[in-house]
PDB file of C-alpha atoms in Angstrom:
ATOM      1  CA  MET A   1       0.196   0.206   0.219  1.00 39.00           C
ATOM      2  CA  SER A   2       0.919   3.488  -1.001  1.00 39.00           C
ATOM      3  CA  ALA A   3       0.576   6.529   0.088  1.00 41.00           C
ATOM      4  CA  ILE A   4       0.800   9.845  -1.324  1.00 39.00           C
ATOM      5  CA  TYR A   5       0.367  13.056   0.678  1.00 38.00           C
ATOM      6  CA  ILE A   6      -1.930  15.384  -1.203  1.00 41.00           C
ATOM      7  CA  ALA A   7      -0.754  18.879  -0.314  1.00 40.00           C
ATOM      8  CA  THR A   8      -3.055  21.653  -0.371  1.00 48.00           C
ATOM      9  CA  ASP A   9      -3.170  22.892   3.816  1.00 49.00           C
ATOM     10  CA  PRO A  10       0.298  21.779   5.605  1.00 51.00           C
ATOM     11  CA  SER A  11      -1.100  22.231   9.174  1.00 53.00           C
ATOM     12  CA  VAL A  12      -3.339  19.264   7.883  1.00 53.00           C
ATOM     13  CA  LYS A  13      -0.992  15.788   7.599  1.00 52.00           C
ATOM     14  CA  MET A  14      -3.937  14.260   4.420  1.00 55.00           C
ATOM     15  CA  TYR A  15      -2.710  11.191   3.105  1.00 56.00           C
ATOM     16  CA  SER A  16      -5.078   9.325  -0.481  1.00 57.00           C
ATOM     17  CA  ALA A  17      -4.182   4.848  -0.583  1.00 62.00           C
ATOM     18  CA  ALA A  18      -5.072   3.532  -3.617  1.00 78.00           C
ATOM     19  CA  MET A  19      -8.412   1.546  -1.540  1.00 85.00           C
ATOM     20  CA  ASP A  20      -7.812  -1.550  -2.098  1.00 89.00           C
ATOM     21  CA  GLY A  21      -9.633  -5.064  -0.994  1.00 89.00           C
ATOM     22  CA  VAL A  22      -7.689  -5.208   2.185  1.00 91.00           C
ATOM     23  CA  GLN A  23      -7.433  -1.990   2.851  1.00 91.00           C
ATOM     24  CA  LEU A  24     -11.496  -1.642   2.619  1.00 91.00           C
ATOM     25  CA  LEU A  25     -12.113  -5.009   4.919  1.00 90.00           C
ATOM     26  CA  ARG A  26      -9.265  -3.361   7.480  1.00 92.00           C
ATOM     27  CA  LEU A  27     -10.848   0.285   7.325  1.00 92.00           C
ATOM     28  CA  GLY A  28     -14.761  -1.790   7.914  1.00 90.00           C
ATOM     29  CA  LYS A  29     -13.878  -3.723  10.561  1.00 90.00           C
ATOM     30  CA  ARG A  30     -11.976  -0.579  12.167  1.00 93.00           C
ATOM     31  CA  LEU A  31     -15.282   1.249  11.941  1.00 92.00           C
ATOM     32  CA  THR A  32     -16.689  -1.606  13.753  1.00 86.00           C
ATOM     33  CA  GLU A  33     -15.101  -1.359  16.046  1.00 87.00           C
ATOM     34  CA  LEU A  34     -15.927   1.581  16.594  1.00 88.00           C
ATOM     35  CA  GLY A  35     -19.428   1.528  16.485  1.00 84.00           C
ATOM     36  CA  ARG A  36     -19.640  -1.492  18.991  1.00 77.00           C
ATOM     37  CA  ALA A  37     -18.206   0.991  21.480  1.00 78.00           C
ATOM     38  CA  MET A  38     -20.679   3.747  21.196  1.00 79.00           C
ATOM     39  CA  ILE A  39     -23.441   0.698  20.820  1.00 70.00           C
ATOM     40  CA  THR A  40     -22.176  -1.732  23.721  1.00 67.00           C
ATOM     41  CA  ASP A  41     -22.014  -0.905  27.147  1.00 60.00           C
ATOM     42  CA  PRO A  42     -19.429  -2.282  30.129  1.00 55.00           C
ATOM     43  CA  ALA A  43     -22.428  -5.358  30.991  1.00 54.00           C
ATOM     44  CA  SER A  44     -23.006  -6.381  26.694  1.00 54.00           C
ATOM     45  CA  ALA A  45     -19.471  -6.308  25.964  1.00 58.00           C
ATOM     46  CA  HIS A  46     -19.814  -9.677  25.982  1.00 78.00           C
ATOM     47  CA  LEU A  47     -21.419 -10.494  23.027  1.00 82.00           C
ATOM     48  CA  THR A  48     -19.412 -11.597  20.191  1.00 84.00           C
ATOM     49  CA  ALA A  49     -19.773 -10.272  17.168  1.00 80.00           C
ATOM     50  CA  ALA A  50     -21.612 -12.679  15.606  1.00 88.00           C
ATOM     51  CA  GLU A  51     -23.901 -12.625  18.068  1.00 90.00           C
ATOM     52  CA  ILE A  52     -23.891  -8.574  17.634  1.00 85.00           C
ATOM     53  CA  ALA A  53     -24.961  -9.381  13.912  1.00 89.00           C
ATOM     54  CA  VAL A  54     -27.686 -12.226  14.702  1.00 94.00           C
ATOM     55  CA  ILE A  55     -29.148  -9.721  16.928  1.00 90.00           C
ATOM     56  CA  ALA A  56     -29.221  -7.205  14.720  1.00 88.00           C
ATOM     57  CA  ASP A  57     -30.844  -9.466  12.566  1.00 94.00           C
ATOM     58  CA  VAL A  58     -33.797 -10.871  14.029  1.00 95.00           C
ATOM     59  CA  TYR A  59     -33.657  -6.239  15.233  1.00 91.00           C
ATOM     60  CA  ARG A  60     -34.397  -5.673  10.806  1.00 92.00           C
ATOM     61  CA  HIS A  61     -36.331  -9.137  10.288  1.00 96.00           C
ATOM     62  CA  PRO A  62     -39.297  -9.119  13.692  1.00 95.00           C
ATOM     63  CA  ALA A  63     -41.305 -12.665  13.947  1.00 96.00           C
ATOM     64  CA  THR A  64     -37.694 -14.705  12.336  1.00 97.00           C
ATOM     65  CA  SER A  65     -37.285 -18.539  12.202  1.00 96.00           C
ATOM     66  CA  VAL A  66     -32.802 -19.393  12.553  1.00 96.00           C
ATOM     67  CA  GLN A  67     -33.079 -20.838   8.856  1.00 96.00           C
ATOM     68  CA  GLU A  68     -33.990 -17.058   7.184  1.00 97.00           C
ATOM     69  CA  ILE A  69     -31.532 -15.584   9.954  1.00 97.00           C
ATOM     70  CA  ARG A  70     -28.015 -18.160   9.168  1.00 96.00           C
ATOM     71  CA  VAL A  71     -29.593 -17.171   5.054  1.00 96.00           C
ATOM     72  CA  ARG A  72     -28.985 -13.457   6.092  1.00 96.00           C
ATOM     73  CA  THR A  73     -26.179 -13.912   7.495  1.00 93.00           C
ATOM     74  CA  GLY A  74     -24.773 -16.141   5.616  1.00 94.00           C
ATOM     75  CA  PHE A  75     -23.497 -18.010   9.214  1.00 95.00           C
ATOM     76  CA  ALA A  76     -23.872 -21.680   9.646  1.00 95.00           C
ATOM     77  CA  GLN A  77     -26.674 -23.269  10.669  1.00 94.00           C
ATOM     78  CA  SER A  78     -25.442 -24.579  14.200  1.00 95.00           C
ATOM     79  CA  HIS A  79     -23.761 -21.065  14.559  1.00 94.00           C
ATOM     80  CA  VAL A  80     -26.781 -19.579  14.336  1.00 96.00           C
ATOM     81  CA  SER A  81     -27.825 -21.960  17.033  1.00 96.00           C
ATOM     82  CA  GLY A  82     -25.299 -21.478  19.071  1.00 96.00           C
ATOM     83  CA  SER A  83     -25.092 -18.172  19.111  1.00 95.00           C
ATOM     84  CA  VAL A  84     -29.459 -17.426  19.490  1.00 96.00           C
ATOM     85  CA  ALA A  85     -29.578 -19.875  22.522  1.00 96.00           C
ATOM     86  CA  ARG A  86     -26.995 -18.356  23.460  1.00 95.00           C
ATOM     87  CA  LEU A  87     -28.850 -14.434  23.032  1.00 95.00           C
ATOM     88  CA  ARG A  88     -32.023 -16.650  24.815  1.00 95.00           C
ATOM     89  CA  GLU A  89     -30.611 -16.984  27.896  1.00 94.00           C
ATOM     90  CA  ALA A  90     -29.357 -14.035  28.299  1.00 91.00           C
ATOM     91  CA  GLY A  91     -32.796 -12.402  27.544  1.00 93.00           C
ATOM     92  CA  LEU A  92     -32.000 -10.701  25.019  1.00 93.00           C
ATOM     93  CA  LEU A  93     -34.089 -12.295  22.746  1.00 96.00           C
ATOM     94  CA  ASP A  94     -37.792 -14.135  22.325  1.00 97.00           C
ATOM     95  CA  ALA A  95     -39.068 -16.127  20.939  1.00 96.00           C
ATOM     96  CA  THR A  96     -42.249 -17.611  20.451  1.00 96.00           C
ATOM     97  CA  ALA A  97     -43.556 -21.267  18.085  1.00 94.00           C
ATOM     98  CA  ASP A  98     -44.708 -19.873  14.786  1.00 92.00           C
ATOM     99  CA  PRO A  99     -48.478 -19.009  14.899  1.00 92.00           C
ATOM    100  CA  ALA A 100     -48.487 -21.811  11.330  1.00 91.00           C
ATOM    101  CA  ASP A 101     -45.645 -24.257  11.859  1.00 91.00           C
ATOM    102  CA  GLY A 102     -45.317 -24.945  15.269  1.00 87.00           C
ATOM    103  CA  ARG A 103     -42.485 -27.483  14.871  1.00 90.00           C
ATOM    104  CA  ARG A 104     -40.391 -23.808  14.330  1.00 92.00           C
ATOM    105  CA  THR A 105     -39.122 -21.381  16.593  1.00 94.00           C
ATOM    106  CA  LEU A 106     -39.733 -17.317  15.282  1.00 97.00           C
ATOM    107  CA  LEU A 107     -37.812 -14.790  16.873  1.00 97.00           C
ATOM    108  CA  THR A 108     -37.750 -11.298  17.898  1.00 97.00           C
ATOM    109  CA  VAL A 109     -36.139  -9.126  19.985  1.00 95.00           C
ATOM    110  CA  SER A 110     -36.406  -8.786  23.421  1.00 95.00           C
ATOM    111  CA  GLU A 111     -37.520  -6.230  25.760  1.00 94.00           C
ATOM    112  CA  ARG A 112     -34.496  -5.441  27.936  1.00 90.00           C
ATOM    113  CA  ALA A 113     -32.518  -5.013  24.313  1.00 87.00           C
ATOM    114  CA  ARG A 114     -34.880  -2.746  22.712  1.00 87.00           C
ATOM    115  CA  THR A 115     -34.648  -0.399  25.318  1.00 86.00           C
ATOM    116  CA  ALA A 116     -30.629  -0.817  25.625  1.00 78.00           C
ATOM    117  CA  VAL A 117     -29.824   0.035  21.430  1.00 74.00           C
ATOM    118  CA  ARG A 118     -32.290   2.319  21.380  1.00 78.00           C
ATOM    119  CA  THR A 119     -30.892   4.277  24.490  1.00 77.00           C
ATOM    120  CA  HIS A 120     -26.963   3.761  23.262  1.00 72.00           C
ATOM    121  CA  VAL A 121     -28.179   4.233  19.435  1.00 71.00           C
ATOM    122  CA  ALA A 122     -28.254   7.410  19.842  1.00 73.00           C
ATOM    123  CA  ARG A 123     -25.904   9.081  20.961  1.00 79.00           C
ATOM    124  CA  PRO A 124     -23.112  11.218  19.294  1.00 86.00           C
ATOM    125  CA  ALA A 125     -19.758   8.773  17.271  1.00 88.00           C
ATOM    126  CA  GLU A 126     -17.691  12.716  18.125  1.00 91.00           C
ATOM    127  CA  PRO A 127     -16.314  11.208  21.534  1.00 91.00           C
ATOM    128  CA  VAL A 128     -15.606   7.873  20.370  1.00 91.00           C
ATOM    129  CA  ILE A 129     -14.643   9.816  16.868  1.00 94.00           C
ATOM    130  CA  ALA A 130     -12.111  11.843  19.822  1.00 94.00           C
ATOM    131  CA  LYS A 131     -10.931   9.851  20.891  1.00 93.00           C
ATOM    132  CA  ALA A 132      -9.122   7.557  18.724  1.00 94.00           C
ATOM    133  CA  VAL A 133      -8.475  10.862  16.722  1.00 95.00           C
ATOM    134  CA  PRO A 134      -7.207  12.946  19.575  1.00 94.00           C
ATOM    135  CA  ASP A 135      -5.576  15.171  16.797  1.00 96.00           C
ATOM    136  CA  PRO A 136      -9.461  17.830  17.244  1.00 95.00           C
ATOM    137  CA  GLU A 137      -9.204  19.328  13.329  1.00 96.00           C
ATOM    138  CA  GLN A 138      -8.911  15.323  12.517  1.00 96.00           C
ATOM    139  CA  ALA A 139     -11.005  14.387  14.822  1.00 96.00           C
ATOM    140  CA  ARG A 140     -13.909  17.181  12.769  1.00 96.00           C
ATOM    141  CA  ARG A 141     -12.510  16.021   9.637  1.00 96.00           C
ATOM    142  CA  VAL A 142     -12.813  12.257  10.074  1.00 96.00           C
ATOM    143  CA  THR A 143     -16.805  12.968  11.371  1.00 95.00           C
ATOM    144  CA  GLU A 144     -17.391  15.207   8.724  1.00 95.00           C
ATOM    145  CA  LEU A 145     -16.058  12.326   6.099  1.00 95.00           C
ATOM    146  CA  LEU A 146     -18.371   9.888   7.600  1.00 94.00           C
ATOM    147  CA  ASP A 147     -21.266  11.445   7.321  1.00 93.00           C
ATOM    148  CA  GLU A 148     -20.111  12.153   3.164  1.00 95.00           C
ATOM    149  CA  LEU A 149     -19.656   8.286   3.594  1.00 93.00           C
ATOM    150  CA  ALA A 150     -23.284   7.533   4.996  1.00 92.00           C
ATOM    151  CA  VAL A 151     -25.155   9.767   3.209  1.00 94.00           C
ATOM    152  CA  LEU A 152     -23.651   8.047  -0.194  1.00 94.00           C
ATOM    153  CA  LEU A 153     -23.157   4.840   0.257  1.00 92.00           C
ATOM    154  CA  LEU A 154     -26.517   3.590   3.282  1.00 86.00           C
ATOM    155  CA  PRO A 155     -29.436   3.732   1.692  1.00 76.00           C
TER     156      PRO A 155
END
């Protein structure tokens, strides 16, 4: 990966790197870490990335089955089943029998988990970004860039 210094304002160091797949994945992972730091509290920090992905999927698709979660996430059936069992045990997912097929279980996010999500997602990103990027001007710029990327990349 080669970085090229962009000579705009000498007081702000900006680099343009030829973005490749690995760099994009690394950036995505770092943004996921920052996002996770924002929406989790110490009590829920024990959740794995897979468990967070499962609960996020159920949050977006209430009254869903393990099979449907598996298809949407791409995780193995056993992995989804294990995550669902741990999340149910932790009181973060509720399960009910499917009225159309009593053998099938439908999952929804528990009220406890919904309350926690509502509490944590409303937090502004700036403090987490400021902690990750100590220079205040660079942190402000990162926030602006993330806002711009969200407009461009999110549906």
